[in-house]
Backbone as XML, in Angstrom:
<?xml version="1.0"?>
<chain id="A" units="angstrom">
  <residue number="1" name="MET">
    <atom name="N" x="-12.528" y="42.026" z="-18.277"/>
    <atom name="CA" x="-13.722" y="41.519" z="-18.257"/>
    <atom name="C" x="-14.655" y="41.258" z="-19.392"/>
  </residue>
  <residue number="2" name="ALA">
    <atom name="N" x="-14.334" y="42.136" z="-20.374"/>
    <atom name="CA" x="-15.003" y="41.995" z="-21.734"/>
    <atom name="C" x="-14.385" y="40.635" z="-22.275"/>
  </residue>
  <residue number="3" name="ASN">
    <atom name="N" x="-13.241" y="40.323" z="-21.878"/>
    <atom name="CA" x="-12.840" y="38.873" z="-22.536"/>
    <atom name="C" x="-13.513" y="37.715" z="-22.130"/>
  </residue>
  <residue number="4" name="GLU">
    <atom name="N" x="-14.374" y="37.816" z="-20.917"/>
    <atom name="CA" x="-14.489" y="36.567" z="-20.316"/>
    <atom name="C" x="-15.774" y="36.029" z="-21.157"/>
  </residue>
  <residue number="5" name="LYS">
    <atom name="N" x="-15.755" y="34.688" z="-21.208"/>
    <atom name="CA" x="-16.833" y="33.793" z="-21.994"/>
    <atom name="C" x="-17.693" y="33.338" z="-20.766"/>
  </residue>
  <residue number="6" name="VAL">
    <atom name="N" x="-19.047" y="33.766" z="-21.152"/>
    <atom name="CA" x="-20.074" y="33.318" z="-20.428"/>
    <atom name="C" x="-20.673" y="31.930" z="-20.972"/>
  </residue>
  <residue number="7" name="GLN">
    <atom name="N" x="-20.535" y="30.926" z="-20.255"/>
    <atom name="CA" x="-20.976" y="29.622" z="-20.624"/>
    <atom name="C" x="-22.272" y="29.114" z="-19.890"/>
  </residue>
  <residue number="8" name="ALA">
    <atom name="N" x="-23.198" y="28.635" z="-20.463"/>
    <atom name="CA" x="-24.483" y="28.429" z="-19.942"/>
    <atom name="C" x="-24.768" y="27.007" z="-20.447"/>
  </residue>
  <residue number="9" name="ARG">
    <atom name="N" x="-25.345" y="26.124" z="-19.596"/>
    <atom name="CA" x="-25.517" y="24.809" z="-19.727"/>
    <atom name="C" x="-27.166" y="24.486" z="-19.594"/>
  </residue>
  <residue number="10" name="ILE">
    <atom name="N" x="-27.589" y="23.999" z="-20.576"/>
    <atom name="CA" x="-29.038" y="23.836" z="-20.466"/>
    <atom name="C" x="-29.476" y="22.401" z="-19.956"/>
  </residue>
  <residue number="11" name="GLU">
    <atom name="N" x="-30.166" y="22.204" z="-19.030"/>
    <atom name="CA" x="-30.150" y="20.809" z="-18.456"/>
    <atom name="C" x="-31.899" y="20.601" z="-18.573"/>
  </residue>
  <residue number="12" name="PRO">
    <atom name="N" x="-32.122" y="19.345" z="-18.845"/>
    <atom name="CA" x="-33.640" y="19.175" z="-19.208"/>
    <atom name="C" x="-34.014" y="19.111" z="-17.733"/>
  </residue>
  <residue number="13" name="ALA">
    <atom name="N" x="-35.627" y="19.635" z="-17.725"/>
    <atom name="CA" x="-36.307" y="19.736" z="-16.341"/>
    <atom name="C" x="-36.601" y="18.514" z="-15.586"/>
  </residue>
  <residue number="14" name="PRO">
    <atom name="N" x="-36.495" y="18.293" z="-14.411"/>
    <atom name="CA" x="-36.881" y="17.026" z="-13.892"/>
    <atom name="C" x="-38.358" y="16.529" z="-14.215"/>
  </residue>
  <residue number="15" name="ARG">
    <atom name="N" x="-38.677" y="15.342" z="-14.310"/>
    <atom name="CA" x="-39.614" y="14.644" z="-14.718"/>
    <atom name="C" x="-40.675" y="14.818" z="-13.500"/>
  </residue>
  <residue number="16" name="PRO">
    <atom name="N" x="-42.010" y="15.255" z="-13.469"/>
    <atom name="CA" x="-42.726" y="15.252" z="-12.471"/>
    <atom name="C" x="-42.994" y="13.528" z="-11.886"/>
  </residue>
  <residue number="17" name="ALA">
    <atom name="N" x="-43.361" y="13.581" z="-10.762"/>
    <atom name="CA" x="-43.474" y="12.091" z="-10.107"/>
    <atom name="C" x="-44.650" y="11.726" z="-10.607"/>
  </residue>
  <residue number="18" name="ALA">
    <atom name="N" x="-44.712" y="10.370" z="-10.949"/>
    <atom name="CA" x="-45.871" y="9.878" z="-11.668"/>
    <atom name="C" x="-47.344" y="9.839" z="-10.508"/>
  </residue>
  <residue number="19" name="VAL">
    <atom name="N" x="-48.254" y="10.418" z="-10.948"/>
    <atom name="CA" x="-49.574" y="10.432" z="-10.043"/>
    <atom name="C" x="-50.371" y="9.189" z="-10.496"/>
  </residue>
  <residue number="20" name="PRO">
    <atom name="N" x="-50.673" y="8.411" z="-9.620"/>
    <atom name="CA" x="-51.318" y="7.226" z="-9.731"/>
    <atom name="C" x="-52.693" y="7.399" z="-9.972"/>
  </residue>
  <residue number="21" name="GLU">
    <atom name="N" x="-53.284" y="6.888" z="-10.971"/>
    <atom name="CA" x="-54.722" y="6.925" z="-11.491"/>
    <atom name="C" x="-55.665" y="6.583" z="-10.316"/>
  </residue>
  <residue number="22" name="PRO">
    <atom name="N" x="-56.704" y="7.348" z="-10.300"/>
    <atom name="CA" x="-57.820" y="6.829" z="-9.232"/>
    <atom name="C" x="-58.406" y="5.483" z="-9.665"/>
  </residue>
  <residue number="23" name="GLU">
    <atom name="N" x="-58.559" y="4.757" z="-8.761"/>
    <atom name="CA" x="-59.291" y="3.417" z="-9.163"/>
    <atom name="C" x="-60.923" y="4.168" z="-9.462"/>
  </residue>
  <residue number="24" name="PRO">
    <atom name="N" x="-61.345" y="3.312" z="-10.724"/>
    <atom name="CA" x="-62.646" y="3.572" z="-10.989"/>
    <atom name="C" x="-63.869" y="3.118" z="-9.900"/>
  </residue>
  <residue number="25" name="ALA">
    <atom name="N" x="-64.705" y="3.885" z="-9.672"/>
    <atom name="CA" x="-65.967" y="3.444" z="-8.661"/>
    <atom name="C" x="-66.355" y="1.956" z="-9.058"/>
  </residue>
  <residue number="26" name="PRO">
    <atom name="N" x="-66.856" y="1.301" z="-8.016"/>
    <atom name="CA" x="-67.487" y="-0.127" z="-8.491"/>
    <atom name="C" x="-68.857" y="0.216" z="-9.122"/>
  </residue>
  <residue number="27" name="ARG">
    <atom name="N" x="-69.157" y="-0.368" z="-10.172"/>
    <atom name="CA" x="-70.346" y="-0.195" z="-10.800"/>
    <atom name="C" x="-71.510" y="-1.268" z="-10.168"/>
  </residue>
  <residue number="28" name="PRO">
    <atom name="N" x="-72.697" y="-0.655" z="-9.686"/>
    <atom name="CA" x="-73.642" y="-1.372" z="-9.081"/>
    <atom name="C" x="-74.148" y="-2.330" z="-10.176"/>
  </residue>
  <residue number="29" name="ASP">
    <atom name="N" x="-74.456" y="-3.665" z="-9.346"/>
    <atom name="CA" x="-74.994" y="-4.934" z="-10.340"/>
    <atom name="C" x="-76.420" y="-4.522" z="-10.756"/>
  </residue>
  <residue number="30" name="ALA">
    <atom name="N" x="-77.006" y="-5.223" z="-11.585"/>
    <atom name="CA" x="-78.549" y="-5.266" z="-12.197"/>
    <atom name="C" x="-79.193" y="-5.262" z="-10.796"/>
  </residue>
  <residue number="31" name="GLN">
    <atom name="N" x="-79.176" y="-6.418" z="-9.995"/>
    <atom name="CA" x="-80.163" y="-6.631" z="-8.870"/>
    <atom name="C" x="-80.210" y="-5.325" z="-8.025"/>
  </residue>
  <residue number="32" name="ALA">
    <atom name="N" x="-78.928" y="-4.725" z="-7.641"/>
    <atom name="CA" x="-79.032" y="-3.695" z="-6.760"/>
    <atom name="C" x="-79.764" y="-2.610" z="-7.330"/>
  </residue>
  <residue number="33" name="VAL">
    <atom name="N" x="-79.629" y="-2.140" z="-8.687"/>
    <atom name="CA" x="-80.249" y="-1.123" z="-9.246"/>
    <atom name="C" x="-81.694" y="-1.451" z="-9.355"/>
  </residue>
  <residue number="34" name="ALA">
    <atom name="N" x="-82.036" y="-2.638" z="-9.472"/>
    <atom name="CA" x="-83.653" y="-3.078" z="-9.714"/>
    <atom name="C" x="-84.245" y="-2.862" z="-8.223"/>
  </residue>
  <residue number="35" name="ALA">
    <atom name="N" x="-83.544" y="-3.190" z="-7.015"/>
    <atom name="CA" x="-84.198" y="-3.281" z="-5.925"/>
    <atom name="C" x="-84.047" y="-1.716" z="-5.283"/>
  </residue>
  <residue number="36" name="ALA">
    <atom name="N" x="-83.257" y="-0.819" z="-5.836"/>
    <atom name="CA" x="-83.255" y="0.563" z="-5.249"/>
    <atom name="C" x="-83.260" y="1.458" z="-6.188"/>
  </residue>
  <residue number="37" name="PRO">
    <atom name="N" x="-84.216" y="1.553" z="-7.201"/>
    <atom name="CA" x="-84.076" y="2.538" z="-8.144"/>
    <atom name="C" x="-84.109" y="4.073" z="-7.746"/>
  </residue>
  <residue number="38" name="SER">
    <atom name="N" x="-84.316" y="4.530" z="-6.712"/>
    <atom name="CA" x="-84.576" y="5.710" z="-6.178"/>
    <atom name="C" x="-83.014" y="6.126" z="-5.870"/>
  </residue>
  <residue number="39" name="GLU">
    <atom name="N" x="-82.177" y="5.124" z="-5.374"/>
    <atom name="CA" x="-80.958" y="5.426" z="-5.031"/>
    <atom name="C" x="-80.229" y="5.767" z="-6.141"/>
  </residue>
  <residue number="40" name="VAL">
    <atom name="N" x="-80.176" y="5.135" z="-7.285"/>
    <atom name="CA" x="-79.365" y="5.039" z="-8.273"/>
    <atom name="C" x="-79.983" y="5.812" z="-9.489"/>
  </residue>
  <residue number="41" name="THR">
    <atom name="N" x="-79.966" y="6.992" z="-9.736"/>
    <atom name="CA" x="-80.753" y="7.859" z="-10.641"/>
    <atom name="C" x="-79.485" y="8.256" z="-11.887"/>
  </residue>
  <residue number="42" name="ALA">
    <atom name="N" x="-80.102" y="8.061" z="-12.983"/>
    <atom name="CA" x="-79.231" y="8.501" z="-14.072"/>
    <atom name="C" x="-79.703" y="10.169" z="-14.403"/>
  </residue>
  <residue number="43" name="ARG">
    <atom name="N" x="-78.638" y="10.832" z="-14.329"/>
    <atom name="CA" x="-78.602" y="12.235" z="-14.563"/>
    <atom name="C" x="-78.468" y="12.537" z="-15.897"/>
  </residue>
  <residue number="44" name="GLU">
    <atom name="N" x="-79.494" y="12.822" z="-16.636"/>
    <atom name="CA" x="-79.336" y="13.298" z="-18.133"/>
    <atom name="C" x="-79.184" y="14.792" z="-18.347"/>
  </residue>
  <residue number="45" name="GLU">
    <atom name="N" x="-78.349" y="15.120" z="-18.800"/>
    <atom name="CA" x="-78.213" y="16.717" z="-19.199"/>
    <atom name="C" x="-78.875" y="17.042" z="-20.485"/>
  </residue>
  <residue number="46" name="ALA">
    <atom name="N" x="-79.234" y="18.154" z="-20.522"/>
    <atom name="CA" x="-79.851" y="18.521" z="-21.721"/>
    <atom name="C" x="-78.788" y="19.270" z="-22.909"/>
  </residue>
  <residue number="47" name="PRO">
    <atom name="N" x="-78.888" y="18.728" z="-24.140"/>
    <atom name="CA" x="-77.919" y="18.989" z="-25.077"/>
    <atom name="C" x="-77.655" y="20.358" z="-24.993"/>
  </residue>
  <residue number="48" name="GLN">
    <atom name="N" x="-76.351" y="20.901" z="-25.299"/>
    <atom name="CA" x="-76.086" y="22.116" z="-25.291"/>
    <atom name="C" x="-76.487" y="22.714" z="-26.751"/>
  </residue>
  <residue number="49" name="PRO">
    <atom name="N" x="-76.810" y="23.899" z="-27.043"/>
    <atom name="CA" x="-77.161" y="24.345" z="-28.465"/>
    <atom name="C" x="-75.812" y="24.695" z="-29.226"/>
  </residue>
  <residue number="50" name="GLY">
    <atom name="N" x="-75.890" y="24.405" z="-30.271"/>
    <atom name="CA" x="-74.739" y="24.566" z="-31.302"/>
    <atom name="C" x="-73.932" y="25.907" z="-31.292"/>
  </residue>
  <residue number="51" name="ALA">
    <atom name="N" x="-72.828" y="25.956" z="-31.589"/>
    <atom name="CA" x="-72.038" y="27.540" z="-31.935"/>
    <atom name="C" x="-73.065" y="28.469" z="-32.973"/>
  </residue>
  <residue number="52" name="TRP">
    <atom name="N" x="-73.512" y="27.872" z="-33.859"/>
    <atom name="CA" x="-74.293" y="28.773" z="-34.837"/>
    <atom name="C" x="-75.439" y="29.096" z="-34.195"/>
  </residue>
  <residue number="53" name="THR">
    <atom name="N" x="-76.057" y="28.408" z="-33.259"/>
    <atom name="CA" x="-77.393" y="28.733" z="-32.478"/>
    <atom name="C" x="-77.037" y="29.767" z="-31.578"/>
  </residue>
  <residue number="54" name="ARG">
    <atom name="N" x="-76.016" y="29.568" z="-30.821"/>
    <atom name="CA" x="-75.684" y="30.650" z="-29.816"/>
    <atom name="C" x="-75.295" y="31.914" z="-30.420"/>
  </residue>
  <residue number="55" name="LEU">
    <atom name="N" x="-74.516" y="31.860" z="-31.658"/>
    <atom name="CA" x="-74.197" y="33.039" z="-32.167"/>
    <atom name="C" x="-75.266" y="33.929" z="-32.649"/>
  </residue>
  <residue number="56" name="SER">
    <atom name="N" x="-76.509" y="33.053" z="-33.305"/>
    <atom name="CA" x="-77.491" y="33.676" z="-33.861"/>
    <atom name="C" x="-78.431" y="34.366" z="-32.636"/>
  </residue>
  <residue number="57" name="THR">
    <atom name="N" x="-78.472" y="33.762" z="-31.790"/>
    <atom name="CA" x="-79.116" y="34.352" z="-30.447"/>
    <atom name="C" x="-78.590" y="35.409" z="-29.921"/>
  </residue>
  <residue number="58" name="TRP">
    <atom name="N" x="-77.193" y="35.405" z="-29.833"/>
    <atom name="CA" x="-76.646" y="36.631" z="-29.429"/>
    <atom name="C" x="-76.745" y="37.875" z="-30.514"/>
  </residue>
  <residue number="59" name="PHE">
    <atom name="N" x="-76.726" y="37.472" z="-31.457"/>
    <atom name="CA" x="-76.743" y="38.661" z="-32.753"/>
    <atom name="C" x="-78.025" y="39.427" z="-32.506"/>
  </residue>
  <residue number="60" name="ALA">
    <atom name="N" x="-79.192" y="38.343" z="-32.681"/>
    <atom name="CA" x="-80.537" y="38.862" z="-32.540"/>
    <atom name="C" x="-80.759" y="39.720" z="-30.986"/>
  </residue>
  <residue number="61" name="THR">
    <atom name="N" x="-80.321" y="39.243" z="-30.042"/>
    <atom name="CA" x="-80.338" y="40.208" z="-28.935"/>
    <atom name="C" x="-79.534" y="41.352" z="-28.869"/>
  </residue>
  <residue number="62" name="THR">
    <atom name="N" x="-78.275" y="41.377" z="-29.442"/>
    <atom name="CA" x="-77.221" y="42.429" z="-29.475"/>
    <atom name="C" x="-77.831" y="43.459" z="-30.434"/>
  </residue>
  <residue number="63" name="PHE">
    <atom name="N" x="-78.125" y="43.197" z="-31.583"/>
    <atom name="CA" x="-78.484" y="44.090" z="-32.721"/>
    <atom name="C" x="-79.966" y="43.683" z="-33.080"/>
  </residue>
  <residue number="64" name="PRO">
    <atom name="N" x="-80.996" y="43.884" z="-32.299"/>
    <atom name="CA" x="-82.370" y="43.565" z="-32.881"/>
    <atom name="C" x="-82.893" y="44.338" z="-34.047"/>
  </residue>
  <residue number="65" name="HIS">
    <atom name="N" x="-82.550" y="45.563" z="-34.414"/>
    <atom name="CA" x="-83.247" y="46.132" z="-35.255"/>
    <atom name="C" x="-82.540" y="46.542" z="-36.560"/>
  </residue>
  <residue number="66" name="SER">
    <atom name="N" x="-81.133" y="46.140" z="-36.418"/>
    <atom name="CA" x="-80.176" y="46.292" z="-37.425"/>
    <atom name="C" x="-79.393" y="45.342" z="-37.668"/>
  </residue>
  <residue number="67" name="ARG">
    <atom name="N" x="-79.934" y="43.990" z="-38.172"/>
    <atom name="CA" x="-79.215" y="42.963" z="-38.321"/>
    <atom name="C" x="-78.501" y="43.038" z="-39.585"/>
  </residue>
  <residue number="68" name="ASN">
    <atom name="N" x="-79.221" y="43.634" z="-40.709"/>
    <atom name="CA" x="-78.629" y="43.787" z="-42.179"/>
    <atom name="C" x="-77.701" y="44.940" z="-42.105"/>
  </residue>
  <residue number="69" name="ALA">
    <atom name="N" x="-77.899" y="45.691" z="-41.439"/>
    <atom name="CA" x="-76.663" y="46.860" z="-41.339"/>
    <atom name="C" x="-75.384" y="46.205" z="-40.663"/>
  </residue>
  <residue number="70" name="VAL">
    <atom name="N" x="-75.396" y="45.723" z="-39.615"/>
    <atom name="CA" x="-74.318" y="45.056" z="-39.083"/>
    <atom name="C" x="-73.686" y="43.983" z="-39.998"/>
  </residue>
  <residue number="71" name="LEU">
    <atom name="N" x="-74.656" y="43.101" z="-40.706"/>
    <atom name="CA" x="-74.005" y="42.251" z="-41.663"/>
    <atom name="C" x="-73.252" y="42.946" z="-42.906"/>
  </residue>
  <residue number="72" name="GLY">
    <atom name="N" x="-73.679" y="44.021" z="-43.506"/>
    <atom name="CA" x="-73.221" y="44.655" z="-44.470"/>
    <atom name="C" x="-71.826" y="45.438" z="-43.848"/>
  </residue>
  <residue number="73" name="GLY">
    <atom name="N" x="-71.948" y="45.699" z="-42.570"/>
    <atom name="CA" x="-70.580" y="46.378" z="-42.105"/>
    <atom name="C" x="-69.344" y="45.251" z="-42.245"/>
  </residue>
  <residue number="74" name="ILE">
    <atom name="N" x="-69.944" y="43.937" z="-41.601"/>
    <atom name="CA" x="-68.895" y="43.015" z="-41.457"/>
    <atom name="C" x="-68.344" y="42.632" z="-42.775"/>
  </residue>
  <residue number="75" name="CYS">
    <atom name="N" x="-69.279" y="42.601" z="-43.779"/>
    <atom name="CA" x="-68.782" y="42.245" z="-45.240"/>
    <atom name="C" x="-68.132" y="43.434" z="-45.745"/>
  </residue>
  <residue number="76" name="GLY">
    <atom name="N" x="-68.299" y="44.458" z="-45.604"/>
    <atom name="CA" x="-67.501" y="45.718" z="-45.938"/>
    <atom name="C" x="-66.114" y="45.598" z="-45.393"/>
  </residue>
  <residue number="77" name="LEU">
    <atom name="N" x="-66.097" y="45.220" z="-44.077"/>
    <atom name="CA" x="-64.700" y="45.002" z="-43.413"/>
    <atom name="C" x="-63.956" y="43.842" z="-44.058"/>
  </residue>
  <residue number="78" name="VAL">
    <atom name="N" x="-64.597" y="42.883" z="-44.471"/>
    <atom name="CA" x="-63.842" y="41.659" z="-45.142"/>
    <atom name="C" x="-63.395" y="42.223" z="-46.306"/>
  </residue>
  <residue number="79" name="VAL">
    <atom name="N" x="-64.127" y="42.835" z="-47.233"/>
    <atom name="CA" x="-63.741" y="43.073" z="-48.634"/>
    <atom name="C" x="-62.637" y="44.239" z="-48.344"/>
  </residue>
  <residue number="80" name="ALA">
    <atom name="N" x="-62.548" y="45.190" z="-47.480"/>
    <atom name="CA" x="-61.530" y="45.913" z="-47.362"/>
    <atom name="C" x="-60.306" y="45.437" z="-46.755"/>
  </residue>
  <residue number="81" name="LEU">
    <atom name="N" x="-60.266" y="44.471" z="-46.026"/>
    <atom name="CA" x="-59.088" y="43.716" z="-45.491"/>
    <atom name="C" x="-58.847" y="42.828" z="-46.749"/>
  </residue>
  <residue number="82" name="LEU">
    <atom name="N" x="-59.437" y="42.211" z="-47.499"/>
    <atom name="CA" x="-58.904" y="41.614" z="-48.835"/>
    <atom name="C" x="-58.275" y="42.493" z="-49.635"/>
  </residue>
  <residue number="83" name="LEU">
    <atom name="N" x="-59.010" y="43.796" z="-49.707"/>
    <atom name="CA" x="-58.345" y="44.734" z="-50.839"/>
    <atom name="C" x="-57.054" y="45.136" z="-50.540"/>
  </residue>
  <residue number="84" name="PHE">
    <atom name="N" x="-56.993" y="45.324" z="-49.103"/>
    <atom name="CA" x="-55.463" y="45.927" z="-48.784"/>
    <atom name="C" x="-54.295" y="44.588" z="-48.626"/>
  </residue>
  <residue number="85" name="SER">
    <atom name="N" x="-55.086" y="43.428" z="-48.680"/>
    <atom name="CA" x="-54.114" y="42.531" z="-48.313"/>
    <atom name="C" x="-53.689" y="41.692" z="-49.546"/>
  </residue>
  <residue number="86" name="VAL">
    <atom name="N" x="-54.553" y="41.440" z="-50.574"/>
    <atom name="CA" x="-54.342" y="40.780" z="-51.673"/>
    <atom name="C" x="-54.259" y="41.569" z="-52.903"/>
  </residue>
  <residue number="87" name="GLY">
    <atom name="N" x="-54.997" y="42.782" z="-52.892"/>
    <atom name="CA" x="-55.229" y="43.587" z="-54.070"/>
    <atom name="C" x="-56.648" y="43.579" z="-54.739"/>
  </residue>
  <residue number="88" name="LEU">
    <atom name="N" x="-56.814" y="44.181" z="-55.629"/>
    <atom name="CA" x="-58.109" y="44.585" z="-56.279"/>
    <atom name="C" x="-58.559" y="43.436" z="-57.145"/>
  </residue>
  <residue number="89" name="PHE">
    <atom name="N" x="-57.700" y="42.923" z="-58.136"/>
    <atom name="CA" x="-58.273" y="41.810" z="-59.060"/>
    <atom name="C" x="-58.230" y="40.667" z="-58.434"/>
  </residue>
  <residue number="90" name="LYS">
    <atom name="N" x="-57.444" y="40.211" z="-57.277"/>
    <atom name="CA" x="-57.598" y="39.057" z="-56.528"/>
    <atom name="C" x="-58.731" y="38.923" z="-55.863"/>
  </residue>
  <residue number="91" name="THR">
    <atom name="N" x="-59.223" y="40.146" z="-55.169"/>
    <atom name="CA" x="-60.315" y="40.270" z="-54.417"/>
    <atom name="C" x="-61.360" y="40.101" z="-55.180"/>
  </residue>
  <residue number="92" name="LEU">
    <atom name="N" x="-61.512" y="40.592" z="-56.503"/>
    <atom name="CA" x="-62.588" y="40.307" z="-57.447"/>
    <atom name="C" x="-62.689" y="39.153" z="-57.853"/>
  </residue>
  <residue number="93" name="VAL">
    <atom name="N" x="-61.675" y="38.307" z="-58.043"/>
    <atom name="CA" x="-61.741" y="36.920" z="-58.293"/>
    <atom name="C" x="-62.333" y="35.902" z="-57.286"/>
  </residue>
  <residue number="94" name="ILE">
    <atom name="N" x="-61.999" y="36.482" z="-56.166"/>
    <atom name="CA" x="-62.459" y="35.769" z="-54.755"/>
    <atom name="C" x="-64.049" y="35.996" z="-54.721"/>
  </residue>
  <residue number="95" name="ALA">
    <atom name="N" x="-64.494" y="37.428" z="-54.909"/>
    <atom name="CA" x="-65.806" y="37.611" z="-54.978"/>
    <atom name="C" x="-66.718" y="36.781" z="-56.051"/>
  </residue>
  <residue number="96" name="LEU">
    <atom name="N" x="-66.085" y="36.712" z="-57.019"/>
    <atom name="CA" x="-67.039" y="36.179" z="-58.305"/>
    <atom name="C" x="-66.895" y="34.701" z="-57.911"/>
  </residue>
  <residue number="97" name="LEU">
    <atom name="N" x="-65.831" y="33.982" z="-57.391"/>
    <atom name="CA" x="-65.909" y="32.512" z="-56.924"/>
    <atom name="C" x="-66.913" y="32.340" z="-55.736"/>
  </residue>
  <residue number="98" name="VAL">
    <atom name="N" x="-66.723" y="33.292" z="-54.882"/>
    <atom name="CA" x="-67.915" y="33.124" z="-53.834"/>
    <atom name="C" x="-69.064" y="33.173" z="-54.291"/>
  </residue>
  <residue number="99" name="THR">
    <atom name="N" x="-69.419" y="34.059" z="-55.129"/>
    <atom name="CA" x="-70.711" y="34.162" z="-55.885"/>
    <atom name="C" x="-71.163" y="33.022" z="-56.603"/>
  </residue>
  <residue number="100" name="ILE">
    <atom name="N" x="-70.289" y="32.314" z="-57.446"/>
    <atom name="CA" x="-70.604" y="31.187" z="-58.089"/>
    <atom name="C" x="-70.882" y="30.083" z="-57.034"/>
  </residue>
  <residue number="101" name="GLY">
    <atom name="N" x="-69.824" y="30.101" z="-55.917"/>
    <atom name="CA" x="-70.345" y="29.002" z="-54.968"/>
    <atom name="C" x="-71.701" y="29.132" z="-54.422"/>
  </residue>
  <residue number="102" name="VAL">
    <atom name="N" x="-72.131" y="30.550" z="-54.004"/>
    <atom name="CA" x="-73.580" y="30.677" z="-53.596"/>
    <atom name="C" x="-74.499" y="30.291" z="-54.542"/>
  </residue>
  <residue number="103" name="ALA">
    <atom name="N" x="-74.306" y="30.645" z="-55.802"/>
    <atom name="CA" x="-75.184" y="30.315" z="-56.854"/>
    <atom name="C" x="-75.599" y="28.576" z="-56.881"/>
  </residue>
  <residue number="104" name="CYS">
    <atom name="N" x="-74.493" y="27.865" z="-56.994"/>
    <atom name="CA" x="-74.297" y="26.364" z="-56.956"/>
    <atom name="C" x="-75.110" y="25.706" z="-55.747"/>
  </residue>
  <residue number="105" name="GLY">
    <atom name="N" x="-74.732" y="26.525" z="-54.639"/>
    <atom name="CA" x="-75.508" y="25.937" z="-53.389"/>
    <atom name="C" x="-77.175" y="26.053" z="-53.360"/>
  </residue>
  <residue number="106" name="GLN">
    <atom name="N" x="-77.485" y="27.372" z="-53.925"/>
    <atom name="CA" x="-78.851" y="27.552" z="-54.064"/>
    <atom name="C" x="-79.508" y="26.736" z="-54.903"/>
  </residue>
  <residue number="107" name="TYR">
    <atom name="N" x="-78.642" y="26.281" z="-56.028"/>
    <atom name="CA" x="-79.204" y="25.538" z="-57.136"/>
    <atom name="C" x="-79.479" y="24.340" z="-56.573"/>
  </residue>
  <residue number="108" name="ALA">
    <atom name="N" x="-78.456" y="23.675" z="-55.774"/>
    <atom name="CA" x="-78.777" y="22.319" z="-55.048"/>
    <atom name="C" x="-79.754" y="22.391" z="-54.218"/>
  </residue>
  <residue number="109" name="ASP">
    <atom name="N" x="-79.853" y="23.539" z="-53.291"/>
    <atom name="CA" x="-80.880" y="23.327" z="-52.455"/>
    <atom name="C" x="-82.441" y="23.598" z="-52.956"/>
  </residue>
  <residue number="110" name="GLY">
    <atom name="N" x="-82.337" y="23.968" z="-54.251"/>
    <atom name="CA" x="-83.647" y="23.860" z="-54.930"/>
    <atom name="C" x="-84.498" y="25.587" z="-54.951"/>
  </residue>
  <residue number="111" name="ASP">
    <atom name="N" x="-83.626" y="26.443" z="-54.758"/>
    <atom name="CA" x="-83.918" y="27.503" z="-54.518"/>
    <atom name="C" x="-82.797" y="28.468" z="-55.202"/>
  </residue>
  <residue number="112" name="PRO">
    <atom name="N" x="-82.950" y="28.481" z="-56.838"/>
    <atom name="CA" x="-81.872" y="29.055" z="-57.526"/>
    <atom name="C" x="-81.980" y="30.672" z="-57.589"/>
  </residue>
  <residue number="113" name="LYS">
    <atom name="N" x="-82.043" y="31.375" z="-56.648"/>
    <atom name="CA" x="-82.095" y="32.787" z="-56.740"/>
    <atom name="C" x="-81.311" y="33.578" z="-57.715"/>
  </residue>
  <residue number="114" name="LEU">
    <atom name="N" x="-79.891" y="33.338" z="-57.419"/>
    <atom name="CA" x="-79.027" y="34.046" z="-58.357"/>
    <atom name="C" x="-79.013" y="33.401" z="-59.744"/>
  </residue>
  <residue number="115" name="VAL">
    <atom name="N" x="-79.216" y="32.225" z="-59.991"/>
    <atom name="CA" x="-79.594" y="31.837" z="-61.417"/>
    <atom name="C" x="-80.731" y="32.303" z="-62.036"/>
  </residue>
  <residue number="116" name="ASN">
    <atom name="N" x="-81.780" y="32.342" z="-61.323"/>
    <atom name="CA" x="-82.934" y="33.137" z="-62.002"/>
    <atom name="C" x="-82.712" y="34.708" z="-62.132"/>
  </residue>
  <residue number="117" name="LEU">
    <atom name="N" x="-81.678" y="35.093" z="-61.290"/>
    <atom name="CA" x="-81.408" y="36.585" z="-61.611"/>
    <atom name="C" x="-80.621" y="36.881" z="-62.835"/>
  </residue>
  <residue number="118" name="VAL">
    <atom name="N" x="-79.593" y="35.903" z="-63.129"/>
    <atom name="CA" x="-78.940" y="35.763" z="-64.302"/>
    <atom name="C" x="-79.715" y="35.687" z="-65.554"/>
  </residue>
  <residue number="119" name="ARG">
    <atom name="N" x="-80.780" y="34.869" z="-65.670"/>
    <atom name="CA" x="-81.412" y="34.483" z="-66.599"/>
    <atom name="C" x="-82.300" y="35.645" z="-66.899"/>
  </residue>
  <residue number="120" name="GLU">
    <atom name="N" x="-82.980" y="36.162" z="-65.929"/>
    <atom name="CA" x="-83.676" y="37.492" z="-66.034"/>
    <atom name="C" x="-82.915" y="38.666" z="-66.883"/>
  </residue>
  <residue number="121" name="LEU">
    <atom name="N" x="-81.493" y="38.859" z="-66.399"/>
    <atom name="CA" x="-80.672" y="40.073" z="-66.979"/>
    <atom name="C" x="-80.454" y="39.538" z="-68.457"/>
  </residue>
  <residue number="122" name="MET">
    <atom name="N" x="-80.306" y="37.977" z="-68.715"/>
    <atom name="CA" x="-79.970" y="37.726" z="-70.118"/>
    <atom name="C" x="-81.157" y="38.014" z="-71.007"/>
  </residue>
  <residue number="123" name="LYS">
    <atom name="N" x="-82.225" y="37.868" z="-70.495"/>
    <atom name="CA" x="-83.604" y="38.220" z="-71.303"/>
    <atom name="C" x="-83.875" y="39.338" z="-71.601"/>
  </residue>
  <residue number="124" name="ARG">
    <atom name="N" x="-83.404" y="40.236" z="-70.833"/>
    <atom name="CA" x="-83.606" y="41.744" z="-71.132"/>
    <atom name="C" x="-82.821" y="42.221" z="-72.268"/>
  </residue>
  <residue number="125" name="ARG">
    <atom name="N" x="-81.608" y="41.583" z="-72.561"/>
    <atom name="CA" x="-80.800" y="42.062" z="-73.601"/>
    <atom name="C" x="-81.090" y="41.783" z="-75.083"/>
  </residue>
</chain>
């Protein structure tokens, strides 16, 4: 029994039968729409808020008085994961590049807080 070879043959699955596409509903012509405006009404849906708006709303309702503490905890978790996965020096380079990116973004927005902070630190020396 140990010397018997087991042979398996893999066959392609049968293709499902083609499902006919439903015919589109006939569109009412302009005269019918003008004659009976109450019968044909356009249903407009309100636009859904974006993902950032939904996340911000959820965050404000879930953590009403500790927003900064939770954000600090999330940042600490990201830094810890980076330290364990890529090492100390690569994490420091990432942090430096992110800080430079934030400074450039603030400068482009017309509110250079980090640039002003660096200038103040340089004036004190």
